[in-house]
Amino acid sequence: MPQTSVVFSSILGPSCSGQVQPGMGERGGGAGGGSGDLIFQDGHLISGSLEALMEHLVPTVDYYPDRTYIFTFLLSSRVFMPPHDLLARVGQICVEQKQQLEAGPEKAKLKSFSAKIVQLLKEWTEAFPYDFQDEKAMAELKAITHRVTQCDENGTVKKAIAQMTQSLLLSLAARSQLQELREKLRPPAVDKGPILKTKPPAAQKDILGVCCDPLVLAQQLTHIELDRVSSIYPEDLMQIVSHMDSLDNHRCRGDLTKTYSLEAYDNWFNCLSMLVATEVCRVVKKKHRTRMLEFFIDVARECFNIGNFNSMMAIISGMNLSPVARLKKTWSKVKTAKFDVLEHHMDPSSNFCNYRTALQGATQRSQMANSSREKIVIPVFNLFVKDIYFLHKIHTNHLPNGHINFKKFWEISRQIHEFMTWTQVECPFEKDKKIQSYLLTAPIYSEEALFVASFESEGPENHMEKDSWKTLRTTLLNRA
């Protein structure tokens, strides 16, 4: 299967600005003006009708679209129409242009035109192979390729189409196999815990019995993060926008699968938070609980240094859950200076300004990196999703004149491209199967079990906690 990073770099280049590149040709208006239904400003396409944007995607004899435009339009078009409908319209435009060339003096240029169409389809199938996973899209692809091979005298176009089709089928097969594997992987079992237990079994293993080095655990968490996030694709992230636009009637069959990829990664964050809380709350002795808290603080700090902000946030969230946060006697023994620094980085005030500053620093380090270790950037996924959500909500899809607000989609595309660049970094750390197995399969307590363990470690201190503890005991005993 073609590597996504190679595809993105070839399509988007060093940036996703949407600026018309020299030698690529320009279809529509020039800088600061418009022609037909496309509006440009300082060389950037900022708006246009859907029909004009579709025509701008299709090459002509003298024009080939800017590759940043190809990626951005193919990504954003699914907000307005399913991929197979776009492919059908591209096919119609191709037929119209082919007929004009055959009837005019430029018939000799048909071969060049056909090659450009195949190149466009090649870039489409490489960047968004899942667009072709349904029968309608594949039928449209075959129809277009059949038309362009009719003027292929020496077979070069047909050969390029065969290679493209083979690569596409391999991509679809590989992604399908990956998805089947993902669906077979179950989240960690939820350990309800023995009712009103006083101590765990003596032989019960904890995280410190598996790994006592914070750096090593942070590296293994980074392995898991990069593995999980690699199953997310640009069109998956675009679901954030398309689902909010009430276009459910336009969904293709893969959309539920795409949503699953996002939910699976989000669930990993929640499982890690609950695992941290479980590891702390199930420890009986206060001295050992203190050590466990300090260990996870050090792990979170190492995650920050690596650039793994998602695991860092999950660990902090786990320690801030009520069953852990209420353990005042335990926290009084913890050296909290490091934890205070971590919480400062994740302070939610001013729209997580401190975190965004740290993320920007990690991004700059990644861009100038000479090693894979320096390239790692794993943002807090929930915040990234919220950024896309608010960017979509603040800016309308359509302008008052009916044009699509393409300036908005340039920015969404830029952010998604940046995220995808981060996900394609190869993890440089040695994989430890034993540690990863524990992180992915260790039982985690339910919220009720966490409170039981917490109250047994440190009894309720006020009337509210006493009432909660009494209610919880009654509920669990009745259930038994």
Tab-separated table of C-alpha atoms in Angstrom:
chain	number	residue	atom	x	y	z
A	1	MET	CA	0.000	0.000	0.000
A	2	PRO	CA	1.441	3.464	-0.849
A	3	GLN	CA	2.653	5.342	2.181
A	4	THR	CA	0.292	8.168	3.148
A	5	SER	CA	3.173	10.490	3.989
A	6	VAL	CA	4.533	10.200	0.461
A	7	VAL	CA	1.111	10.889	-1.001
A	8	PHE	CA	0.552	13.962	1.158
A	9	SER	CA	3.976	15.438	0.480
A	10	SER	CA	3.541	14.962	-3.250
A	11	ILE	CA	0.085	16.514	-3.289
A	12	LEU	CA	0.494	19.293	-0.743
A	13	GLY	CA	4.151	20.117	-0.952
A	14	PRO	CA	5.699	22.208	1.842
A	15	SER	CA	2.457	24.039	2.599
A	16	CYS	CA	-1.234	23.949	1.947
A	17	SER	CA	-1.671	27.579	1.011
A	18	GLY	CA	-3.781	27.148	-2.080
A	19	GLN	CA	-1.639	29.616	-4.001
A	20	VAL	CA	-1.454	29.072	-7.744
A	21	GLN	CA	1.992	27.724	-8.600
A	22	PRO	CA	3.976	28.938	-11.611
A	23	GLY	CA	3.633	26.734	-14.639
A	24	MET	CA	0.502	25.010	-13.356
A	25	GLY	CA	-1.875	27.231	-15.299
A	26	GLU	CA	-4.874	29.023	-13.898
A	27	ARG	CA	-8.475	28.343	-14.667
A	28	GLY	CA	-10.649	31.230	-13.560
A	29	GLY	CA	-9.873	34.753	-12.422
A	30	GLY	CA	-6.523	36.256	-11.679
A	31	ALA	CA	-5.295	37.931	-8.498
A	32	GLY	CA	-7.877	40.130	-6.856
A	33	GLY	CA	-10.618	39.306	-9.323
A	34	GLY	CA	-12.821	36.624	-10.726
A	35	SER	CA	-13.771	35.015	-13.961
A	36	GLY	CA	-16.950	33.068	-14.306
A	37	ASP	CA	-17.797	31.645	-10.896
A	38	LEU	CA	-14.329	31.592	-9.320
A	39	ILE	CA	-12.951	34.409	-7.153
A	40	PHE	CA	-9.218	34.818	-6.531
A	41	GLN	CA	-7.495	37.177	-4.108
A	42	ASP	CA	-3.730	37.711	-4.299
A	43	GLY	CA	-3.378	34.504	-6.295
A	44	HIS	CA	-5.462	32.459	-3.864
A	45	LEU	CA	-8.787	30.902	-4.740
A	46	ILE	CA	-11.182	32.062	-2.009
A	47	SER	CA	-14.659	31.212	-3.308
A	48	GLY	CA	-16.658	29.806	-6.187
A	49	SER	CA	-19.796	27.943	-7.141
A	50	LEU	CA	-19.715	24.174	-6.678
A	51	GLU	CA	-19.931	23.673	-10.439
A	52	ALA	CA	-17.035	26.052	-11.096
A	53	LEU	CA	-14.928	24.394	-8.387
A	54	MET	CA	-15.565	21.001	-9.982
A	55	GLU	CA	-14.551	22.321	-13.394
A	56	HIS	CA	-11.433	23.827	-11.794
A	57	LEU	CA	-10.485	20.316	-10.640
A	58	VAL	CA	-10.475	18.818	-14.142
A	59	PRO	CA	-7.348	19.368	-16.321
A	60	THR	CA	-7.441	20.770	-19.834
A	61	VAL	CA	-4.895	20.633	-22.631
A	62	ASP	CA	-3.142	23.734	-21.239
A	63	TYR	CA	-3.993	23.450	-17.541
A	64	TYR	CA	-3.403	21.129	-14.598
A	65	PRO	CA	-4.801	22.039	-11.154
A	66	ASP	CA	-2.542	23.049	-8.298
A	67	ARG	CA	-1.969	19.954	-6.174
A	68	THR	CA	-2.906	21.772	-2.991
A	69	TYR	CA	-6.231	22.498	-4.671
A	70	ILE	CA	-6.714	18.861	-5.665
A	71	PHE	CA	-6.287	17.681	-2.075
A	72	THR	CA	-8.365	20.464	-0.534
A	73	PHE	CA	-11.268	20.180	-2.952
A	74	LEU	CA	-11.374	16.365	-2.882
A	75	LEU	CA	-11.338	16.523	0.918
A	76	SER	CA	-13.954	19.257	1.301
A	77	SER	CA	-16.268	18.262	-1.565
A	78	ARG	CA	-17.683	15.388	0.493
A	79	VAL	CA	-19.396	18.009	2.670
A	80	PHE	CA	-21.557	18.859	-0.354
A	81	MET	CA	-21.795	15.598	-2.281
A	82	PRO	CA	-20.662	11.954	-2.000
A	83	PRO	CA	-17.434	11.028	-3.836
A	84	HIS	CA	-19.162	8.863	-6.463
A	85	ASP	CA	-21.340	11.825	-7.530
A	86	LEU	CA	-18.255	14.032	-7.837
A	87	LEU	CA	-16.553	11.325	-9.866
A	88	ALA	CA	-19.579	11.135	-12.163
A	89	ARG	CA	-19.459	14.903	-12.747
A	90	VAL	CA	-15.713	14.748	-13.418
A	91	GLY	CA	-16.478	12.072	-16.008
A	92	GLN	CA	-19.079	14.305	-17.686
A	93	ILE	CA	-16.638	17.222	-17.866
A	94	CYS	CA	-14.003	14.913	-19.360
A	95	VAL	CA	-16.436	13.766	-22.039
A	96	GLU	CA	-17.340	17.363	-22.918
A	97	GLN	CA	-13.689	18.384	-23.256
A	98	LYS	CA	-12.801	15.255	-25.212
A	99	GLN	CA	-15.625	15.953	-27.688
A	100	GLN	CA	-14.455	19.552	-28.135
A	101	LEU	CA	-10.910	18.394	-28.839
A	102	GLU	CA	-12.092	15.764	-31.340
A	103	ALA	CA	-14.191	18.323	-33.204
A	104	GLY	CA	-11.572	21.073	-33.192
A	105	PRO	CA	-8.082	21.723	-34.534
A	106	GLU	CA	-6.358	20.410	-31.379
A	107	LYS	CA	-7.228	16.750	-31.878
A	108	ALA	CA	-3.526	15.886	-31.719
A	109	LYS	CA	-3.524	16.978	-28.085
A	110	LEU	CA	-5.988	14.273	-27.032
A	111	LYS	CA	-3.148	12.051	-25.811
A	112	SER	CA	-1.795	14.812	-23.550
A	113	PHE	CA	-5.280	15.481	-22.213
A	114	SER	CA	-5.837	11.777	-21.478
A	115	ALA	CA	-2.519	11.547	-19.607
A	116	LYS	CA	-3.517	14.500	-17.408
A	117	ILE	CA	-6.873	12.916	-16.581
A	118	VAL	CA	-5.137	9.688	-15.569
A	119	GLN	CA	-2.704	11.690	-13.421
A	120	LEU	CA	-5.630	13.370	-11.636
A	121	LEU	CA	-7.282	10.002	-11.004
A	122	LYS	CA	-3.977	8.587	-9.773
A	123	GLU	CA	-3.606	11.370	-7.215
A	124	TRP	CA	-7.216	10.914	-6.157
A	125	THR	CA	-6.900	7.136	-5.675
A	126	GLU	CA	-3.653	7.509	-3.740
A	127	ALA	CA	-4.838	10.240	-1.382
A	128	PHE	CA	-8.403	8.961	-0.860
A	129	PRO	CA	-8.567	5.275	-1.840
A	130	TYR	CA	-11.626	4.705	0.351
A	131	ASP	CA	-13.637	6.974	-1.961
A	132	PHE	CA	-13.605	4.031	-4.387
A	133	GLN	CA	-14.732	1.326	-1.991
A	134	ASP	CA	-18.330	1.264	-3.215
A	135	GLU	CA	-19.571	-0.094	-6.522
A	136	LYS	CA	-20.864	3.248	-7.811
A	137	ALA	CA	-17.484	4.955	-7.489
A	138	MET	CA	-15.616	2.032	-9.027
A	139	ALA	CA	-18.066	1.947	-11.941
A	140	GLU	CA	-17.541	5.670	-12.565
A	141	LEU	CA	-13.760	5.195	-12.410
A	142	LYS	CA	-13.928	2.399	-14.983
A	143	ALA	CA	-16.147	4.521	-17.245
A	144	ILE	CA	-13.705	7.442	-17.213
A	145	THR	CA	-10.628	5.277	-17.786
A	146	HIS	CA	-12.381	3.482	-20.658
A	147	ARG	CA	-13.040	6.813	-22.405
A	148	VAL	CA	-9.471	8.084	-22.095
A	149	THR	CA	-7.959	4.836	-23.426
A	150	GLN	CA	-9.879	5.179	-26.719
A	151	CYS	CA	-7.235	7.602	-28.005
A	152	ASP	CA	-4.290	5.650	-26.578
A	153	GLU	CA	-2.319	4.558	-29.644
A	154	ASN	CA	0.818	3.081	-28.054
A	155	GLY	CA	-0.738	1.779	-24.809
A	156	THR	CA	1.073	4.122	-22.374
A	157	VAL	CA	-2.173	5.477	-20.917
A	158	LYS	CA	-3.605	1.972	-20.573
A	159	LYS	CA	-0.461	0.861	-18.754
A	160	ALA	CA	-0.679	3.806	-16.334
A	161	ILE	CA	-4.342	2.981	-15.657
A	162	ALA	CA	-3.495	-0.658	-14.957
A	163	GLN	CA	-0.810	0.367	-12.455
A	164	MET	CA	-3.178	2.860	-10.808
A	165	THR	CA	-5.953	0.269	-10.524
A	166	GLN	CA	-3.627	-2.338	-9.048
A	167	SER	CA	-2.336	0.126	-6.430
A	168	LEU	CA	-5.895	1.140	-5.589
A	169	LEU	CA	-7.047	-2.450	-5.070
A	170	LEU	CA	-4.022	-3.143	-2.856
A	171	SER	CA	-4.779	-0.036	-0.783
A	172	LEU	CA	-8.417	-1.003	-0.349
A	173	ALA	CA	-7.507	-4.572	0.603
A	174	ALA	CA	-4.878	-3.440	3.111
A	175	ARG	CA	-7.213	-0.923	4.707
A	176	SER	CA	-10.024	-3.465	4.880
A	177	GLN	CA	-7.759	-5.984	6.609
A	178	LEU	CA	-6.583	-3.335	9.053
A	179	GLN	CA	-10.164	-2.394	9.851
A	180	GLU	CA	-11.136	-6.019	10.461
A	181	LEU	CA	-8.216	-6.320	12.867
A	182	ARG	CA	-9.213	-3.117	14.673
A	183	GLU	CA	-12.772	-4.331	15.119
A	184	LYS	CA	-11.570	-7.611	16.614
A	185	LEU	CA	-9.515	-5.776	19.242
A	186	ARG	CA	-11.668	-5.279	22.276
A	187	PRO	CA	-11.152	-2.439	24.754
A	188	PRO	CA	-9.770	-3.446	28.179
A	189	ALA	CA	-12.227	-5.348	30.341
A	190	VAL	CA	-13.964	-3.302	32.999
A	191	ASP	CA	-13.166	-4.719	36.405
A	192	LYS	CA	-16.118	-4.121	38.705
A	193	GLY	CA	-13.965	-5.126	41.646
A	194	PRO	CA	-15.035	-7.327	44.552
A	195	ILE	CA	-17.872	-5.708	46.502
A	196	LEU	CA	-16.471	-3.664	49.394
A	197	LYS	CA	-13.086	-5.335	49.057
A	198	THR	CA	-10.478	-4.488	51.655
A	199	LYS	CA	-7.388	-5.368	49.631
A	200	PRO	CA	-6.515	-6.790	46.233
A	201	PRO	CA	-5.096	-10.311	45.841
A	202	ALA	CA	-1.474	-10.469	46.912
A	203	ALA	CA	-0.348	-11.763	43.519
A	204	GLN	CA	-2.169	-9.024	41.571
A	205	LYS	CA	0.301	-7.240	39.308
A	206	ASP	CA	0.456	-3.464	38.963
A	207	ILE	CA	2.160	-1.182	36.435
A	208	LEU	CA	5.288	-0.793	38.578
A	209	GLY	CA	5.716	-4.564	38.522
A	210	VAL	CA	5.831	-4.387	34.730
A	211	CYS	CA	7.766	-1.142	34.166
A	212	CYS	CA	9.303	1.122	36.780
A	213	ASP	CA	11.080	3.479	34.344
A	214	PRO	CA	8.927	6.547	33.482
A	215	LEU	CA	10.833	7.200	30.233
A	216	VAL	CA	10.348	3.636	28.988
A	217	LEU	CA	6.622	3.720	29.783
A	218	ALA	CA	6.273	7.085	28.013
A	219	GLN	CA	8.016	5.603	24.974
A	220	GLN	CA	5.656	2.603	24.934
A	221	LEU	CA	2.652	4.925	25.235
A	222	THR	CA	4.020	6.826	22.240
A	223	HIS	CA	4.222	3.541	20.312
A	224	ILE	CA	0.565	2.852	21.046
A	225	GLU	CA	-0.476	6.416	20.186
A	226	LEU	CA	1.244	6.367	16.791
A	227	ASP	CA	-0.138	2.910	16.040
A	228	ARG	CA	-3.711	3.943	16.907
A	229	VAL	CA	-3.628	7.293	15.144
A	230	SER	CA	-2.218	5.748	11.959
A	231	SER	CA	-5.667	4.247	11.275
A	232	ILE	CA	-7.182	7.738	10.965
A	233	TYR	CA	-7.341	9.217	7.463
A	234	PRO	CA	-8.109	12.751	6.202
A	235	GLU	CA	-11.638	11.843	5.120
A	236	ASP	CA	-12.290	10.450	8.621
A	237	LEU	CA	-11.524	13.846	10.102
A	238	MET	CA	-13.737	15.532	7.532
A	239	GLN	CA	-16.626	13.586	9.034
A	240	ILE	CA	-16.481	16.116	11.879
A	241	VAL	CA	-17.674	18.710	9.391
A	242	SER	CA	-19.983	16.646	7.197
A	243	HIS	CA	-21.843	15.073	10.132
A	244	MET	CA	-22.641	18.517	11.490
A	245	ASP	CA	-24.122	19.627	8.192
A	246	SER	CA	-27.060	17.212	8.335
A	247	LEU	CA	-25.929	15.437	5.191
A	248	ASP	CA	-26.629	11.971	6.539
A	249	ASN	CA	-28.558	11.139	3.378
A	250	HIS	CA	-25.332	11.510	1.394
A	251	ARG	CA	-23.255	9.108	3.474
A	252	CYS	CA	-21.372	6.421	1.658
A	253	ARG	CA	-20.925	2.967	3.143
A	254	GLY	CA	-17.537	3.735	4.616
A	255	ASP	CA	-18.695	6.571	6.825
A	256	LEU	CA	-19.649	4.384	9.769
A	257	THR	CA	-16.216	2.791	9.569
A	258	LYS	CA	-14.581	6.210	9.504
A	259	THR	CA	-16.508	7.280	12.581
A	260	TYR	CA	-15.347	4.069	14.264
A	261	SER	CA	-11.691	5.054	13.713
A	262	LEU	CA	-12.223	8.380	15.472
A	263	GLU	CA	-14.180	6.803	18.313
A	264	ALA	CA	-11.602	4.051	18.781
A	265	TYR	CA	-8.814	6.600	19.203
A	266	ASP	CA	-10.927	8.677	21.574
A	267	ASN	CA	-11.701	5.533	23.600
A	268	TRP	CA	-7.973	4.876	23.980
A	269	PHE	CA	-7.628	8.256	25.739
A	270	ASN	CA	-10.462	7.374	28.139
A	271	CYS	CA	-9.068	3.903	28.822
A	272	LEU	CA	-5.637	5.323	29.640
A	273	SER	CA	-7.175	7.856	32.047
A	274	MET	CA	-9.168	5.107	33.779
A	275	LEU	CA	-6.097	2.836	33.910
A	276	VAL	CA	-4.115	5.557	35.707
A	277	ALA	CA	-6.947	6.046	38.214
A	278	THR	CA	-7.265	2.269	38.700
A	279	GLU	CA	-3.540	1.831	39.339
A	280	VAL	CA	-3.619	4.540	42.003
A	281	CYS	CA	-6.896	3.660	43.742
A	282	ARG	CA	-6.325	-0.066	44.045
A	283	VAL	CA	-3.079	0.372	46.026
A	284	VAL	CA	-3.767	-0.276	49.722
A	285	LYS	CA	-0.814	1.352	51.445
A	286	LYS	CA	-0.558	5.141	51.367
A	287	LYS	CA	3.218	5.001	50.877
A	288	HIS	CA	2.797	2.896	47.748
A	289	ARG	CA	-0.039	5.122	46.446
A	290	THR	CA	2.247	8.124	46.819
A	291	ARG	CA	4.920	6.339	44.836
A	292	MET	CA	2.371	5.434	42.149
A	293	LEU	CA	1.220	9.053	41.792
A	294	GLU	CA	4.801	10.332	41.556
A	295	PHE	CA	5.568	7.659	38.971
A	296	PHE	CA	2.689	8.740	36.725
A	297	ILE	CA	3.675	12.389	37.149
A	298	ASP	CA	7.139	11.477	35.865
A	299	VAL	CA	5.618	9.474	32.990
A	300	ALA	CA	3.470	12.468	31.997
A	301	ARG	CA	6.536	14.714	32.086
A	302	GLU	CA	8.446	12.319	29.824
A	303	CYS	CA	5.468	12.262	27.445
A	304	PHE	CA	5.618	16.062	27.324
A	305	ASN	CA	9.344	15.990	26.535
A	306	ILE	CA	8.767	13.462	23.737
A	307	GLY	CA	5.918	15.521	22.251
A	308	ASN	CA	3.215	13.010	23.173
A	309	PHE	CA	0.648	15.496	24.451
A	310	ASN	CA	-2.312	13.131	24.111
A	311	SER	CA	-0.952	10.564	26.587
A	312	MET	CA	0.197	13.363	28.854
A	313	MET	CA	-3.308	14.835	28.968
A	314	ALA	CA	-4.853	11.389	29.540
A	315	ILE	CA	-2.565	10.759	32.519
A	316	ILE	CA	-3.316	14.164	34.036
A	317	SER	CA	-7.033	13.579	33.474
A	318	GLY	CA	-6.780	10.236	35.262
A	319	MET	CA	-5.114	11.819	38.281
A	320	ASN	CA	-7.757	14.564	38.329
A	321	LEU	CA	-10.689	12.122	38.436
A	322	SER	CA	-12.638	12.543	41.687
A	323	PRO	CA	-11.709	9.139	43.220
A	324	VAL	CA	-8.014	10.057	42.877
A	325	ALA	CA	-8.192	13.799	43.495
A	326	ARG	CA	-10.018	13.312	46.841
A	327	LEU	CA	-7.117	11.272	48.321
A	328	LYS	CA	-5.820	14.286	50.273
A	329	LYS	CA	-3.666	12.318	52.718
A	330	THR	CA	-1.924	10.609	49.818
A	331	TRP	CA	-1.461	13.842	47.838
A	332	SER	CA	0.005	15.549	50.947
A	333	LYS	CA	2.967	13.183	50.690
A	334	VAL	CA	3.470	13.757	46.948
A	335	LYS	CA	6.082	16.198	45.687
A	336	THR	CA	3.656	18.149	43.522
A	337	ALA	CA	6.032	20.701	41.952
A	338	LYS	CA	6.331	18.612	38.773
A	339	PHE	CA	2.583	18.049	38.666
A	340	ASP	CA	1.950	21.779	39.015
A	341	VAL	CA	4.164	22.415	35.979
A	342	LEU	CA	2.240	19.823	33.958
A	343	GLU	CA	-1.106	21.320	34.951
A	344	HIS	CA	0.227	24.750	33.960
A	345	HIS	CA	0.943	23.416	30.457
A	346	MET	CA	-2.607	22.041	30.260
A	347	ASP	CA	-4.319	25.024	31.868
A	348	PRO	CA	-7.623	25.434	29.978
A	349	SER	CA	-7.714	29.221	30.400
A	350	SER	CA	-7.405	31.391	27.278
A	351	ASN	CA	-8.337	28.420	25.086
A	352	PHE	CA	-5.426	26.284	26.333
A	353	CYS	CA	-2.930	29.005	25.460
A	354	ASN	CA	-0.026	27.340	27.303
A	355	TYR	CA	-0.616	24.000	25.602
A	356	ARG	CA	-0.843	25.645	22.193
A	357	THR	CA	2.478	27.403	22.801
A	358	ALA	CA	4.088	24.064	23.711
A	359	LEU	CA	2.502	22.411	20.664
A	360	GLN	CA	3.850	25.154	18.414
A	361	GLY	CA	7.324	24.616	19.878
A	362	ALA	CA	7.095	20.863	19.275
A	363	THR	CA	5.903	21.521	15.708
A	364	GLN	CA	8.872	23.792	14.989
A	365	ARG	CA	11.220	21.194	16.469
A	366	SER	CA	9.642	18.547	14.241
A	367	GLN	CA	10.038	20.672	11.113
A	368	MET	CA	13.766	21.180	11.762
A	369	ALA	CA	14.381	17.668	13.123
A	370	ASN	CA	17.329	15.553	12.099
A	371	SER	CA	16.079	12.426	13.875
A	372	SER	CA	12.778	10.603	14.271
A	373	ARG	CA	12.754	11.324	18.016
A	374	GLU	CA	12.579	15.046	17.357
A	375	LYS	CA	9.820	14.636	14.750
A	376	ILE	CA	7.216	13.258	17.178
A	377	VAL	CA	4.169	15.487	17.675
A	378	ILE	CA	1.007	13.882	19.056
A	379	PRO	CA	-1.532	16.609	19.822
A	380	VAL	CA	-4.372	16.302	22.310
A	381	PHE	CA	-6.898	14.711	19.968
A	382	ASN	CA	-10.011	16.053	21.669
A	383	LEU	CA	-8.704	19.609	21.363
A	384	PHE	CA	-7.788	19.084	17.713
A	385	VAL	CA	-11.325	17.862	17.000
A	386	LYS	CA	-12.777	20.864	18.841
A	387	ASP	CA	-10.603	23.213	16.773
A	388	ILE	CA	-11.985	21.735	13.541
A	389	TYR	CA	-15.499	21.879	14.994
A	390	PHE	CA	-15.297	25.561	15.932
A	391	LEU	CA	-13.549	26.510	12.698
A	392	HIS	CA	-16.485	24.943	10.905
A	393	LYS	CA	-19.101	26.574	13.150
A	394	ILE	CA	-17.624	30.087	13.073
A	395	HIS	CA	-17.329	30.259	9.282
A	396	THR	CA	-20.222	29.484	6.954
A	397	ASN	CA	-19.988	27.017	4.083
A	398	HIS	CA	-21.628	29.480	1.691
A	399	LEU	CA	-21.182	33.214	1.171
A	400	PRO	CA	-24.157	35.587	0.631
A	401	ASN	CA	-23.686	35.333	-3.152
A	402	GLY	CA	-24.140	31.553	-2.993
A	403	HIS	CA	-20.459	30.758	-3.503
A	404	ILE	CA	-18.737	28.101	-1.423
A	405	ASN	CA	-16.493	29.756	1.165
A	406	PHE	CA	-13.347	28.027	-0.056
A	407	LYS	CA	-11.102	30.122	2.179
A	408	LYS	CA	-12.608	28.232	5.122
A	409	PHE	CA	-11.824	24.879	3.545
A	410	TRP	CA	-8.227	25.878	2.804
A	411	GLU	CA	-7.750	26.342	6.565
A	412	ILE	CA	-9.501	23.089	7.525
A	413	SER	CA	-7.415	21.270	4.927
A	414	ARG	CA	-4.209	22.873	6.239
A	415	GLN	CA	-4.915	21.720	9.791
A	416	ILE	CA	-5.840	18.201	8.714
A	417	HIS	CA	-2.745	17.972	6.516
A	418	GLU	CA	-0.556	19.047	9.445
A	419	PHE	CA	-2.182	16.433	11.687
A	420	MET	CA	-1.677	13.719	9.073
A	421	THR	CA	1.988	14.680	8.732
A	422	TRP	CA	2.431	14.074	12.466
A	423	THR	CA	0.702	10.687	12.330
A	424	GLN	CA	3.089	9.348	9.684
A	425	VAL	CA	6.233	9.624	11.840
A	426	GLU	CA	7.824	6.251	12.444
A	427	CYS	CA	8.220	5.543	16.158
A	428	PRO	CA	11.969	5.382	16.921
A	429	PHE	CA	11.657	3.587	20.262
A	430	GLU	CA	12.141	-0.136	20.711
A	431	LYS	CA	8.836	-1.914	21.196
A	432	ASP	CA	8.291	-3.787	24.469
A	433	LYS	CA	5.439	-6.271	23.961
A	434	LYS	CA	5.141	-7.067	27.667
A	435	ILE	CA	4.595	-3.438	28.661
A	436	GLN	CA	2.259	-2.741	25.760
A	437	SER	CA	0.227	-5.843	26.516
A	438	TYR	CA	-0.284	-4.643	30.076
A	439	LEU	CA	-1.267	-1.127	28.983
A	440	LEU	CA	-3.787	-2.474	26.469
A	441	THR	CA	-5.276	-5.391	28.409
A	442	ALA	CA	-4.949	-4.635	32.138
A	443	PRO	CA	-8.378	-4.578	33.838
A	444	ILE	CA	-9.666	-1.124	34.669
A	445	TYR	CA	-12.162	-0.254	37.380
A	446	SER	CA	-15.579	1.144	36.649
A	447	GLU	CA	-16.360	4.542	38.157
A	448	GLU	CA	-18.222	2.826	41.017
A	449	ALA	CA	-15.298	0.509	41.748
A	450	LEU	CA	-12.907	3.468	41.741
A	451	PHE	CA	-14.980	5.228	44.396
A	452	VAL	CA	-15.188	2.040	46.477
A	453	ALA	CA	-11.403	1.651	46.410
A	454	SER	CA	-10.912	5.368	47.083
A	455	PHE	CA	-13.217	5.445	50.103
A	456	GLU	CA	-11.651	2.287	51.494
A	457	SER	CA	-8.205	3.863	51.206
A	458	GLU	CA	-9.258	7.182	52.736
A	459	GLY	CA	-12.662	7.367	54.392
A	460	PRO	CA	-15.205	10.099	53.613
A	461	GLU	CA	-14.307	13.449	55.141
A	462	ASN	CA	-17.515	15.477	54.872
A	463	HIS	CA	-21.274	14.980	54.845
A	464	MET	CA	-21.437	14.907	51.040
A	465	GLU	CA	-18.813	12.160	50.811
A	466	LYS	CA	-20.440	10.220	53.652
A	467	ASP	CA	-23.786	10.294	51.863
A	468	SER	CA	-22.163	9.229	48.600
A	469	TRP	CA	-20.336	6.376	50.310
A	470	LYS	CA	-23.500	5.203	52.065
A	471	THR	CA	-25.500	5.275	48.816
A	472	LEU	CA	-22.761	3.438	46.948
A	473	ARG	CA	-22.527	0.695	49.596
A	474	THR	CA	-26.295	0.196	49.532
A	475	THR	CA	-26.371	0.040	45.728
A	476	LEU	CA	-23.600	-2.525	45.524
A	477	LEU	CA	-25.042	-4.709	48.315
A	478	ASN	CA	-28.505	-4.689	46.718
A	479	ARG	CA	-26.989	-5.579	43.376
A	480	ALA	CA	-25.167	-8.512	44.976
